[in-house]
Short mmCIF file of C-alpha atoms and ligand atoms in Angstrom, two decimals:
data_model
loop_
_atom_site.label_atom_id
_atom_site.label_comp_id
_atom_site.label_asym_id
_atom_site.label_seq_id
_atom_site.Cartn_x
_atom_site.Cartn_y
_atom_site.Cartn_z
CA UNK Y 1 0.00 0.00 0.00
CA UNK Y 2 1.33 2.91 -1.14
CA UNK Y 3 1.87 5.92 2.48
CA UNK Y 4 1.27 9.07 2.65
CA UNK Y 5 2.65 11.18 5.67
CA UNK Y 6 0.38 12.70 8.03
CA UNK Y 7 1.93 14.74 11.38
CA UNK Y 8 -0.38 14.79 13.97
CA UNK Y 9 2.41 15.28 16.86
CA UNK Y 10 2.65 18.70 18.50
CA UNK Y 11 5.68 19.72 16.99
CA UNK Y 12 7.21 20.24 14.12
CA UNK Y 13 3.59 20.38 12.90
CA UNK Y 14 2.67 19.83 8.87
CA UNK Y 15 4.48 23.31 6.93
CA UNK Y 16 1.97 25.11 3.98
CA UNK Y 17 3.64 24.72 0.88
CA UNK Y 18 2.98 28.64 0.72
CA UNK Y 19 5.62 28.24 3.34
CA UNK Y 20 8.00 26.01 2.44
CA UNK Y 21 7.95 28.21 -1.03
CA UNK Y 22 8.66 31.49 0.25
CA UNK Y 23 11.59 29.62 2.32
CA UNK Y 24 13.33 28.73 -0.99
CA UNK Y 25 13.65 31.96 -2.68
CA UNK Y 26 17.36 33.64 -3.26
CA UNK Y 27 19.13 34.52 0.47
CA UNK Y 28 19.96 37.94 0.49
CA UNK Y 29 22.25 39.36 2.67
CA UNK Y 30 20.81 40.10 6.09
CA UNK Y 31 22.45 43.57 6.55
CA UNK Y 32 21.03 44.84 3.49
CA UNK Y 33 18.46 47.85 3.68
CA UNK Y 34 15.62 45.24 1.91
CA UNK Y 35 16.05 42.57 4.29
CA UNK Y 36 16.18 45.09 7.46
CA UNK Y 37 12.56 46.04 5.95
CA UNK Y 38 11.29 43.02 5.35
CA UNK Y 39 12.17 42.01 8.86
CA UNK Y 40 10.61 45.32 10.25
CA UNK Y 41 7.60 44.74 8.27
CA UNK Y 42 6.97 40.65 9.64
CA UNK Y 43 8.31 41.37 12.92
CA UNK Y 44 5.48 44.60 13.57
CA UNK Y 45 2.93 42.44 11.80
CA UNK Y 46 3.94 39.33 14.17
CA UNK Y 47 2.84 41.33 17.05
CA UNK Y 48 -0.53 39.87 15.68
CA UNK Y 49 0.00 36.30 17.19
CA UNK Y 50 0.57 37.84 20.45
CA UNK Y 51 -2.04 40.50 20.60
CA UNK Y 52 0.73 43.22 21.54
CA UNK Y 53 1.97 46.27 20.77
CA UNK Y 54 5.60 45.36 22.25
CA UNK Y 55 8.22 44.80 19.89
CA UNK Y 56 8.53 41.54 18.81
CA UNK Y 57 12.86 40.20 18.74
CA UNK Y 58 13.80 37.13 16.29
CA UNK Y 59 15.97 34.64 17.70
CA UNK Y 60 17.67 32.12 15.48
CA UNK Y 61 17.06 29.17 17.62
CA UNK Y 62 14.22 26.19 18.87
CA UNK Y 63 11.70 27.74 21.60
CA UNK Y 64 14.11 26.93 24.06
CA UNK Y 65 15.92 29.43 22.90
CA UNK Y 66 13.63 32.26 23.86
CA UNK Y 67 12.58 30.08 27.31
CA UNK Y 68 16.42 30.56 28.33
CA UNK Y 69 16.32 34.21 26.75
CA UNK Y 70 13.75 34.98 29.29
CA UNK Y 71 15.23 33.67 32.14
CA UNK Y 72 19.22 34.53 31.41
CA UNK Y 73 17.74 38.05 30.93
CA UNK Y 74 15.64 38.46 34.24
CA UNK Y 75 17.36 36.15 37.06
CA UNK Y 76 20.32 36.52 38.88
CA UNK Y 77 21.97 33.88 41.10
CA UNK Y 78 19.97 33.67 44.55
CA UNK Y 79 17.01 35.58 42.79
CA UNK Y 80 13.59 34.07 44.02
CA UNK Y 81 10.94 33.04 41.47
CA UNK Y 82 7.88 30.88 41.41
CA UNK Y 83 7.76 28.01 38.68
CA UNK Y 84 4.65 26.14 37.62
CA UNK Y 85 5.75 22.52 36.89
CA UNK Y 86 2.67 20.76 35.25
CA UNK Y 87 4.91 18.50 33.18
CA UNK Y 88 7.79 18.05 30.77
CA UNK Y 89 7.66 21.96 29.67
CA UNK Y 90 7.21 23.52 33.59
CA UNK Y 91 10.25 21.04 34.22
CA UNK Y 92 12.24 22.76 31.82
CA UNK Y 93 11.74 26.26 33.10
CA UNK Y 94 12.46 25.09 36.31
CA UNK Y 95 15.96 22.98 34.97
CA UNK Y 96 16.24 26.95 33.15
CA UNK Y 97 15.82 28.62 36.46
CA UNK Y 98 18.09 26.04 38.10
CA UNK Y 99 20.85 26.38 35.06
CA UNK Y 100 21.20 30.69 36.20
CA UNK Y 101 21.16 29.24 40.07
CA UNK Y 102 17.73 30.86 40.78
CA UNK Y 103 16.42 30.35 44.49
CA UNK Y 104 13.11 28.58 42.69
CA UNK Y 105 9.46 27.86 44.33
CA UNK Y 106 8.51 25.39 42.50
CA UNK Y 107 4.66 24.54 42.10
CA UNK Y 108 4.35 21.15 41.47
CA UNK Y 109 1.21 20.12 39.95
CA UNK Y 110 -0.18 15.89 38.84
CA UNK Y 111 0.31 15.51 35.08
CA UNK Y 112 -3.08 16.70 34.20
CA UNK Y 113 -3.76 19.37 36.46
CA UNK Y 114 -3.65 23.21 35.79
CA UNK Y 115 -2.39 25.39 38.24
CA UNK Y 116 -4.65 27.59 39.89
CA UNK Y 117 -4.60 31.31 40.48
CA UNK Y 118 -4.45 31.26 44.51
CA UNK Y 119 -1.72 29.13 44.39
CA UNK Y 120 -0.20 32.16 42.58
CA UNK Y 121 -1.35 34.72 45.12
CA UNK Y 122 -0.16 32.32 48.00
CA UNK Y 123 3.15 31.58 46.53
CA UNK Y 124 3.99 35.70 46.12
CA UNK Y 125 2.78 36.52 49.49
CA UNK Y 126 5.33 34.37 50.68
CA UNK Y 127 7.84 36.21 48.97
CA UNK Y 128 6.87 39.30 47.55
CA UNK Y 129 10.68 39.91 46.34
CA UNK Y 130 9.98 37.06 43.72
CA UNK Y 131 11.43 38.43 40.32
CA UNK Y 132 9.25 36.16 37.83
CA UNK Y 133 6.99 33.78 38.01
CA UNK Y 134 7.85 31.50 35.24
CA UNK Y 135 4.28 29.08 33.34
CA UNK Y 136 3.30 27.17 30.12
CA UNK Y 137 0.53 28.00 28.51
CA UNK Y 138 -0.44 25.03 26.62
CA UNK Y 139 1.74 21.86 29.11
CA UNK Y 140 2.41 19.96 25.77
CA UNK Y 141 3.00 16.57 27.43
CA UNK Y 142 -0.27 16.45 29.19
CA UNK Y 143 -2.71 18.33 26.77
CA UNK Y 144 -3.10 21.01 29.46
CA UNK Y 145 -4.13 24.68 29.09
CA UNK Y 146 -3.25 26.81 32.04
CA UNK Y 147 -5.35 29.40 32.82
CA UNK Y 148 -2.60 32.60 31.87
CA UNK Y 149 -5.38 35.40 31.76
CA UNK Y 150 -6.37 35.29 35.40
CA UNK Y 151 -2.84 34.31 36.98
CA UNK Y 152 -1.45 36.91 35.04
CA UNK Y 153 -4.18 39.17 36.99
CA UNK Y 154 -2.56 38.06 39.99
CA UNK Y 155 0.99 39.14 39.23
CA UNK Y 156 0.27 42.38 37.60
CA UNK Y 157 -0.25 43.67 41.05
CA UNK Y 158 3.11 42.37 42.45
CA UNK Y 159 7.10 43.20 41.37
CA UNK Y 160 6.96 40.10 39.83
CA UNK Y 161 6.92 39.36 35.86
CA UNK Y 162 4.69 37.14 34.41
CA UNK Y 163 6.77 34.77 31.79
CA UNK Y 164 4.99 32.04 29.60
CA UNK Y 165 6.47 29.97 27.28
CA UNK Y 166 3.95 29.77 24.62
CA UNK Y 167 5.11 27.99 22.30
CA UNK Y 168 2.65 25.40 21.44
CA UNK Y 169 0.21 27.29 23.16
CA UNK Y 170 0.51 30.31 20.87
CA UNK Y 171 -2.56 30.15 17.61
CA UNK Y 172 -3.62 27.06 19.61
CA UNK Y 173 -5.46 28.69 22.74
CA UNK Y 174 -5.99 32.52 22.23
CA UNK Y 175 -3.58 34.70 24.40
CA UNK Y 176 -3.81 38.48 24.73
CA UNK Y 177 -0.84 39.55 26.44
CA UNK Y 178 -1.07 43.49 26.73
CA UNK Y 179 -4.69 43.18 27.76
CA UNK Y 180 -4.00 40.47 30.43
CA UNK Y 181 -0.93 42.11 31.71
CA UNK Y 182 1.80 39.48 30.48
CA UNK Y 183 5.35 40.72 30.80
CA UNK Y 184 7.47 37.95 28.53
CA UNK Y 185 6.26 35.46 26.16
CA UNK Y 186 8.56 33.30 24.53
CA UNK Y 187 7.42 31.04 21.23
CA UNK Y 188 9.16 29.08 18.80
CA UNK Y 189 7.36 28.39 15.40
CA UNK Y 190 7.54 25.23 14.59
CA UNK Y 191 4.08 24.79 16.13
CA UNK Y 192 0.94 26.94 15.27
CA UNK Y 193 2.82 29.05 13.57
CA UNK Y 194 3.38 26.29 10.69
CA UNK Y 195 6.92 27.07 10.06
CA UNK Y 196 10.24 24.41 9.76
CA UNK Y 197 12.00 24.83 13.14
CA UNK Y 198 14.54 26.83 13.58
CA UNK Y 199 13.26 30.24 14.72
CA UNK Y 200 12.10 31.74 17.99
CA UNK Y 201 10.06 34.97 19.26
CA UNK Y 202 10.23 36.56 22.25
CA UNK Y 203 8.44 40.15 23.02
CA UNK Y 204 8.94 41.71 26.77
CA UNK Y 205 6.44 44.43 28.20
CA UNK Y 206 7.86 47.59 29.48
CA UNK Y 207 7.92 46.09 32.93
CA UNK Y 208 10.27 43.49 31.09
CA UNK Y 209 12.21 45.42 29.65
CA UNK Y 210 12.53 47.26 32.80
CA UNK Y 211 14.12 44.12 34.26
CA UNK Y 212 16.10 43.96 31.88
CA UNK Y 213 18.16 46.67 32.22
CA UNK Y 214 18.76 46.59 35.75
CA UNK Y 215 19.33 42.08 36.30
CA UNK Y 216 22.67 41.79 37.51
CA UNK Y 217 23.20 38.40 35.92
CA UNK Y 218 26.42 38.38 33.57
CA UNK Y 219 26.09 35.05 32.47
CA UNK Y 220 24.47 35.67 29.15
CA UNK Y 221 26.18 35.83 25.49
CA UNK Y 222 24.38 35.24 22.35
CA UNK Y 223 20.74 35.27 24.19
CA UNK Y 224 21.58 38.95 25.48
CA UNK Y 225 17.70 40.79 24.67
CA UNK Y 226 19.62 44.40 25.16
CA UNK Y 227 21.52 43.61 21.47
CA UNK Y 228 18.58 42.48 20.28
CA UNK Y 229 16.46 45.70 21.65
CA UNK Y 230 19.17 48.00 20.69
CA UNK Y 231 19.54 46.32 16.84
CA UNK Y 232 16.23 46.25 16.14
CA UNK Y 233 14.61 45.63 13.10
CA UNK Y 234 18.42 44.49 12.45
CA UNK Y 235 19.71 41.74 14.44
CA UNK Y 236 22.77 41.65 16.37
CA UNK Y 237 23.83 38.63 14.96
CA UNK Y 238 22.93 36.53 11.03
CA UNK Y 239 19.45 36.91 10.88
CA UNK Y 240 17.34 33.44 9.94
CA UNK Y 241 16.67 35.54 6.11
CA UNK Y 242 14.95 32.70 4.79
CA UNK Y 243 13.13 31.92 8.18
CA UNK Y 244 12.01 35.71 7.57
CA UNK Y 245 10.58 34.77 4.28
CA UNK Y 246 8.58 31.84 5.53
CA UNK Y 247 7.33 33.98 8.61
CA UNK Y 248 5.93 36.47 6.46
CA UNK Y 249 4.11 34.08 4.39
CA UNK Y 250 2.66 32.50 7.49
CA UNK Y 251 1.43 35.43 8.90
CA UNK Y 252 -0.22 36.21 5.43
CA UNK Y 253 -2.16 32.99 5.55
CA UNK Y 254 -2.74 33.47 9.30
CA UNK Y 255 -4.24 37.25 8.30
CA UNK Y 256 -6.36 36.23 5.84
CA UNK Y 257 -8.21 33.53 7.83
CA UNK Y 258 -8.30 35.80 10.69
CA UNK Y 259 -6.96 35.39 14.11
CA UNK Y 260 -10.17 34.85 16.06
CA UNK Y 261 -10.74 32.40 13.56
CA UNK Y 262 -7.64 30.30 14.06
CA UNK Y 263 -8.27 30.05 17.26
CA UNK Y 264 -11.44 28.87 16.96
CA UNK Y 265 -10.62 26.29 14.32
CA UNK Y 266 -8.07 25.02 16.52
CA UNK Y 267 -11.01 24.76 19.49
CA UNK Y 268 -13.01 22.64 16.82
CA UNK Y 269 -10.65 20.18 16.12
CA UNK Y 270 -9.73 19.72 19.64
CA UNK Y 271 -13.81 19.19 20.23
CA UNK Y 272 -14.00 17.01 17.89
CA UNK Y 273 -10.90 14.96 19.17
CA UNK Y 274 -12.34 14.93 22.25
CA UNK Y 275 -15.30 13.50 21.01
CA UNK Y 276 -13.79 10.76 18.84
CA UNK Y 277 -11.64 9.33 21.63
CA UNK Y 278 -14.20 9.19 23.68
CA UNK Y 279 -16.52 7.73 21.80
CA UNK Y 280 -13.96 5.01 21.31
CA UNK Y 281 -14.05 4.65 24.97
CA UNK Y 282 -10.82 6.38 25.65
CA UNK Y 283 -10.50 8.94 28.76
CA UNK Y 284 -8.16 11.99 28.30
CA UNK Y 285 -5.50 12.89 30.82
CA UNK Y 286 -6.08 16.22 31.40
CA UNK Y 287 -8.12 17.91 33.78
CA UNK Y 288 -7.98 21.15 31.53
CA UNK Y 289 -7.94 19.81 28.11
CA UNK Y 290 -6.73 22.39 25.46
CA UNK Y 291 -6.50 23.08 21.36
CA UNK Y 292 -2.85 22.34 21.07
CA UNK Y 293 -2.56 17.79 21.61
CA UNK Y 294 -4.69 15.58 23.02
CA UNK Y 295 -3.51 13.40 25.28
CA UNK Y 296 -5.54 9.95 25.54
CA UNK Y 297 -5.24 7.33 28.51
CA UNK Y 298 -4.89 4.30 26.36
CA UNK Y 299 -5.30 0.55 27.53
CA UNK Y 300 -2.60 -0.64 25.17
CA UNK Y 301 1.30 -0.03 24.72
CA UNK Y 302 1.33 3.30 23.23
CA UNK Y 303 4.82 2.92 21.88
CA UNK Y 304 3.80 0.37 19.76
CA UNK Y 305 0.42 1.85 18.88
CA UNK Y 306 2.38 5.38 17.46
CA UNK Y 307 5.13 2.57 16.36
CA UNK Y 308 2.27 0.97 14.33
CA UNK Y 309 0.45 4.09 13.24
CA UNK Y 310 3.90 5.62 12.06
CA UNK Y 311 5.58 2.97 10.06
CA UNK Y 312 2.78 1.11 8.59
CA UNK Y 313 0.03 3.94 8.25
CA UNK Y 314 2.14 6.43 7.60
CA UNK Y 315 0.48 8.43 10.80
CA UNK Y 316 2.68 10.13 13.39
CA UNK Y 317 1.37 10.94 16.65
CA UNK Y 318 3.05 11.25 19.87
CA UNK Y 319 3.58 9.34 23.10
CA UNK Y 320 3.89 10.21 26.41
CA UNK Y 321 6.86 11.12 28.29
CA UNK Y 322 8.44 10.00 31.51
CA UNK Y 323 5.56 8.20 33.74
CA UNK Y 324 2.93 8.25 31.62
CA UNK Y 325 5.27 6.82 28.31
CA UNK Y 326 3.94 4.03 26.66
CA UNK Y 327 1.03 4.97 28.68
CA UNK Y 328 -0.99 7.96 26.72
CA UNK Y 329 -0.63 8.83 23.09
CA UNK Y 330 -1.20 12.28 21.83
CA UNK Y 331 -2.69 13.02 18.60
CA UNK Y 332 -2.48 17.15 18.11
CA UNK Y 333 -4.32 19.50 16.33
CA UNK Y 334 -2.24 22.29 16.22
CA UNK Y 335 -1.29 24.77 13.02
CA UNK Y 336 -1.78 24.12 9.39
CA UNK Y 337 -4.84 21.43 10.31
CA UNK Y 338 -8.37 21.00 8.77
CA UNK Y 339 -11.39 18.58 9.72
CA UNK Y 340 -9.80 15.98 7.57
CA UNK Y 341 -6.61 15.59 9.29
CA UNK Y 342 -8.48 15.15 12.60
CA UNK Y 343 -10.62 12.26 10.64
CA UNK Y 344 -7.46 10.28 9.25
CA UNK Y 345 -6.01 10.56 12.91
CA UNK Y 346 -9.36 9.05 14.52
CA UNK Y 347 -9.38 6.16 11.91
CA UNK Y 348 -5.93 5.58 12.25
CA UNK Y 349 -6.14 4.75 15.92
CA UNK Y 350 -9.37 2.70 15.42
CA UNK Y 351 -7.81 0.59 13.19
CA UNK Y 352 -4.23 0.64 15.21
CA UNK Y 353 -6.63 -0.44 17.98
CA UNK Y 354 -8.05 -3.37 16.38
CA UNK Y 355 -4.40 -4.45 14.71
CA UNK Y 356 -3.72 -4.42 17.93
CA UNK Y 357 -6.25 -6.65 19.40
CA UNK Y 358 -8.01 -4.04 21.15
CA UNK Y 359 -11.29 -4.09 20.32
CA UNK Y 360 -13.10 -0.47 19.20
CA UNK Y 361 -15.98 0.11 17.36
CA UNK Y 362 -14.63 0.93 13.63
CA UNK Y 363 -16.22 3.71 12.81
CA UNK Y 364 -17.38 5.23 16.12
CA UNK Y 365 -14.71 7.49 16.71
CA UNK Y 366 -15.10 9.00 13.37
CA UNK Y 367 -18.47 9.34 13.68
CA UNK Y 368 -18.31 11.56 16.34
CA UNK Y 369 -16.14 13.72 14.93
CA UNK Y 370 -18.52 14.05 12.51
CA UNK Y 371 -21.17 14.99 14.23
CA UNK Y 372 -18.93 17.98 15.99
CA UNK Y 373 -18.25 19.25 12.52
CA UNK Y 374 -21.49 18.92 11.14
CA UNK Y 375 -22.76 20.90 14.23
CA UNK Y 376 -20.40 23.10 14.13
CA UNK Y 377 -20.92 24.03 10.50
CA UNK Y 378 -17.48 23.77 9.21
C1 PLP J 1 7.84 22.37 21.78
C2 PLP J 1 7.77 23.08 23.07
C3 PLP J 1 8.87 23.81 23.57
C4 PLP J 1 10.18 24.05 22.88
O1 PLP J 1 10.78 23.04 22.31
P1 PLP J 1 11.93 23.27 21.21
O2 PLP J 1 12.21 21.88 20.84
O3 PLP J 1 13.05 23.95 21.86
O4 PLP J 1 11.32 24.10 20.15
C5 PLP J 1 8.72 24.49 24.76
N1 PLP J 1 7.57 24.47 25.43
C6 PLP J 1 6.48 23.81 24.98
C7 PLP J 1 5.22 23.86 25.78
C8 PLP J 1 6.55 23.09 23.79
O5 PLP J 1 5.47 22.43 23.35
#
């Protein structure tokens, strides 16, 4: 049988040829005066994704990248700050914390769970010095959303920044950061923003920036944000031209369909996930499910379901991480994804099931799925 390739893992996600097009036109050189516009003019219209008027810095690099941007740039050794760790992602900003010797609080939460905001409020009237408090938006290995928009409420009215690493999160789940009073968000765009990997945003509030200036740590070299502030629309250091390229056709295709309207696509294919697993007679993990992966409780060996779904189908979904791998699998939603990819994921793992000797109703997660869409309209 011949195979087709279908991503359905949260990252890299499927790339628009649109994108992968603009990506192979001539590279120019990146200190000319018509690359310096054309990153001025994607960079101001990437403000967009994040609902901001703050400037918006490139960073050749993987989201990481910006994660350790934001924390190299804001914490110095012995500073205090508050880290949600809801899984794999709140790990790594505490590891990031840990890496610039940060005194860390560290807000451990069940895979699953979301934190909530009075664990916020409690955690920074213990120790109103904290410098940042440090959350993912979307928790990638657990499906989770966090609720950003009211802890962010919380630790507008303290010292503290608010820093979220966005970056499956960002397209995904909507996020408004100058209306909700978030100081640093750091994305990469390999995700909902449907480009190859290899490029990074960060954008700081003036709070941030604030910061900034005055953190004492030294230990800091190609991630320093005051070269990039200071450069900008130039970059201190080769910019990612053909990254640049593939940016601005993304944000073409993303302002075209409308911003309110990604989001919402991306809360109808989640819905209809949702349904279709559990039609199947599949529970989720989360307690919070979001619009970026959805991660299923699964009563067979999930690294031989994805195994299975990858090498014979041709389908590549994720599986969990640490406790929970071989445990969940996690079939996303996220970035350059219509009703159709959601349907070939459901009948994938119906069949996988089956092949499997797991017994599911072929058919029945599909259906649902179905029904969601036709209800929906779409
Ligand atoms: C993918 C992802 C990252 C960054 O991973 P990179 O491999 O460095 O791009 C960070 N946080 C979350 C929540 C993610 O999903």
């Amino acid at each position: 049988m011949i195979k087709k390739n279908y991503i359905l893992a949260p990252g890299p996600t499927p790339v628009p040829t649109e994108v992968l097009l603009a990506g192979a036109q001539e590279t120019i050189h990146h200190r000319t005066p018509q690359f310096v516009n054309l990153q001025k003019e994607t960079l101001e219209k990437a403000k967009m994704l994040f609902q901001t008027k703050n400037d918006v810095l490139a960073l050749v690099s993987t989201g990481t990248g910006a994660m350790e941007a934001a924390v190299a740039n804001t914490v110095a050794k012995g500073d205090k700050v508050i880290v949600v760790d809801g899984g794999k992602f709140g790990e790594r900003w505490a590891q990031l914390c840990k890496a610039f010797e940060a005194e860390i609080d560290l807000i451990k939460l069940e895979w699953g769970d979301y934190v909530k905001p009075e664990q916020i409020k409690a955690a920074l009237e213990k120790n109103p010095d904290t410098v940042a408090v440090f959350a993912t938006h979307s928790e990638t290995s657990t499906g989770t959303v966090n609720p950003i928009e009211e802890i962010a409420a919380v630790v507008k009215d303290y010292k503290a920044l608010m820093v979220v690493d966005s970056v499956s999160g960002l397209l995904a789940e909507p996020l408004k950061m100058d209306e909700w009073h978030v100081d640093i968000v750091a994305t990469g765009l390999q995700k909902g923003v449907m480009l190859p990997p290899g490029l990074a945003l960060i954008t700081l509030s003036e709070k941030a920036l604030a910061r900034v200036n005055e953190c004492p740590n030294k230990n800091k070299y190609y991630f320093d944000l005051k070269k990039y502030s200071k450069k900008y629309p130039d970059s201190p250091y080769t910019a990612g031209v053909n990254q640049i390229y593939q940016l601005s056709a993304a944000l073409k295709m993303i302002e075209e369909e409308g911003i309110e309207n990604v989001w919402e696509r991306h809360r109808i294919l989640a819905d209809a996930t949702r349904a279709g697993v559990k039609a199947m007679g599949l529970e989720l993990l989360s307690k919070k499910p979001g619009n970026v992966t959805t991660a299923v409780l699964a009563p067979v060996d999930t690294g031989k379901l994805t195994k299975l779904m990858r090498d014979k189908y041709g389908v590549t979904m994720a599986g969990g991480q640490d406790d929970y791998k071989g445990k969940i699998f996690r079939m996303a939603h996220l970035g350059y994804m219509g009703k159709f990819d959601t349907i070939i994921g459901l009948a994938a793992l119906e069949m996988a099931f089956n092949e499997m000797g797991h017994k599911v109703e072929l058919g029945s997660g599909v259906k649902a799925a179905e029904e969601v869409f036709l209800k929906e309209g779409v």
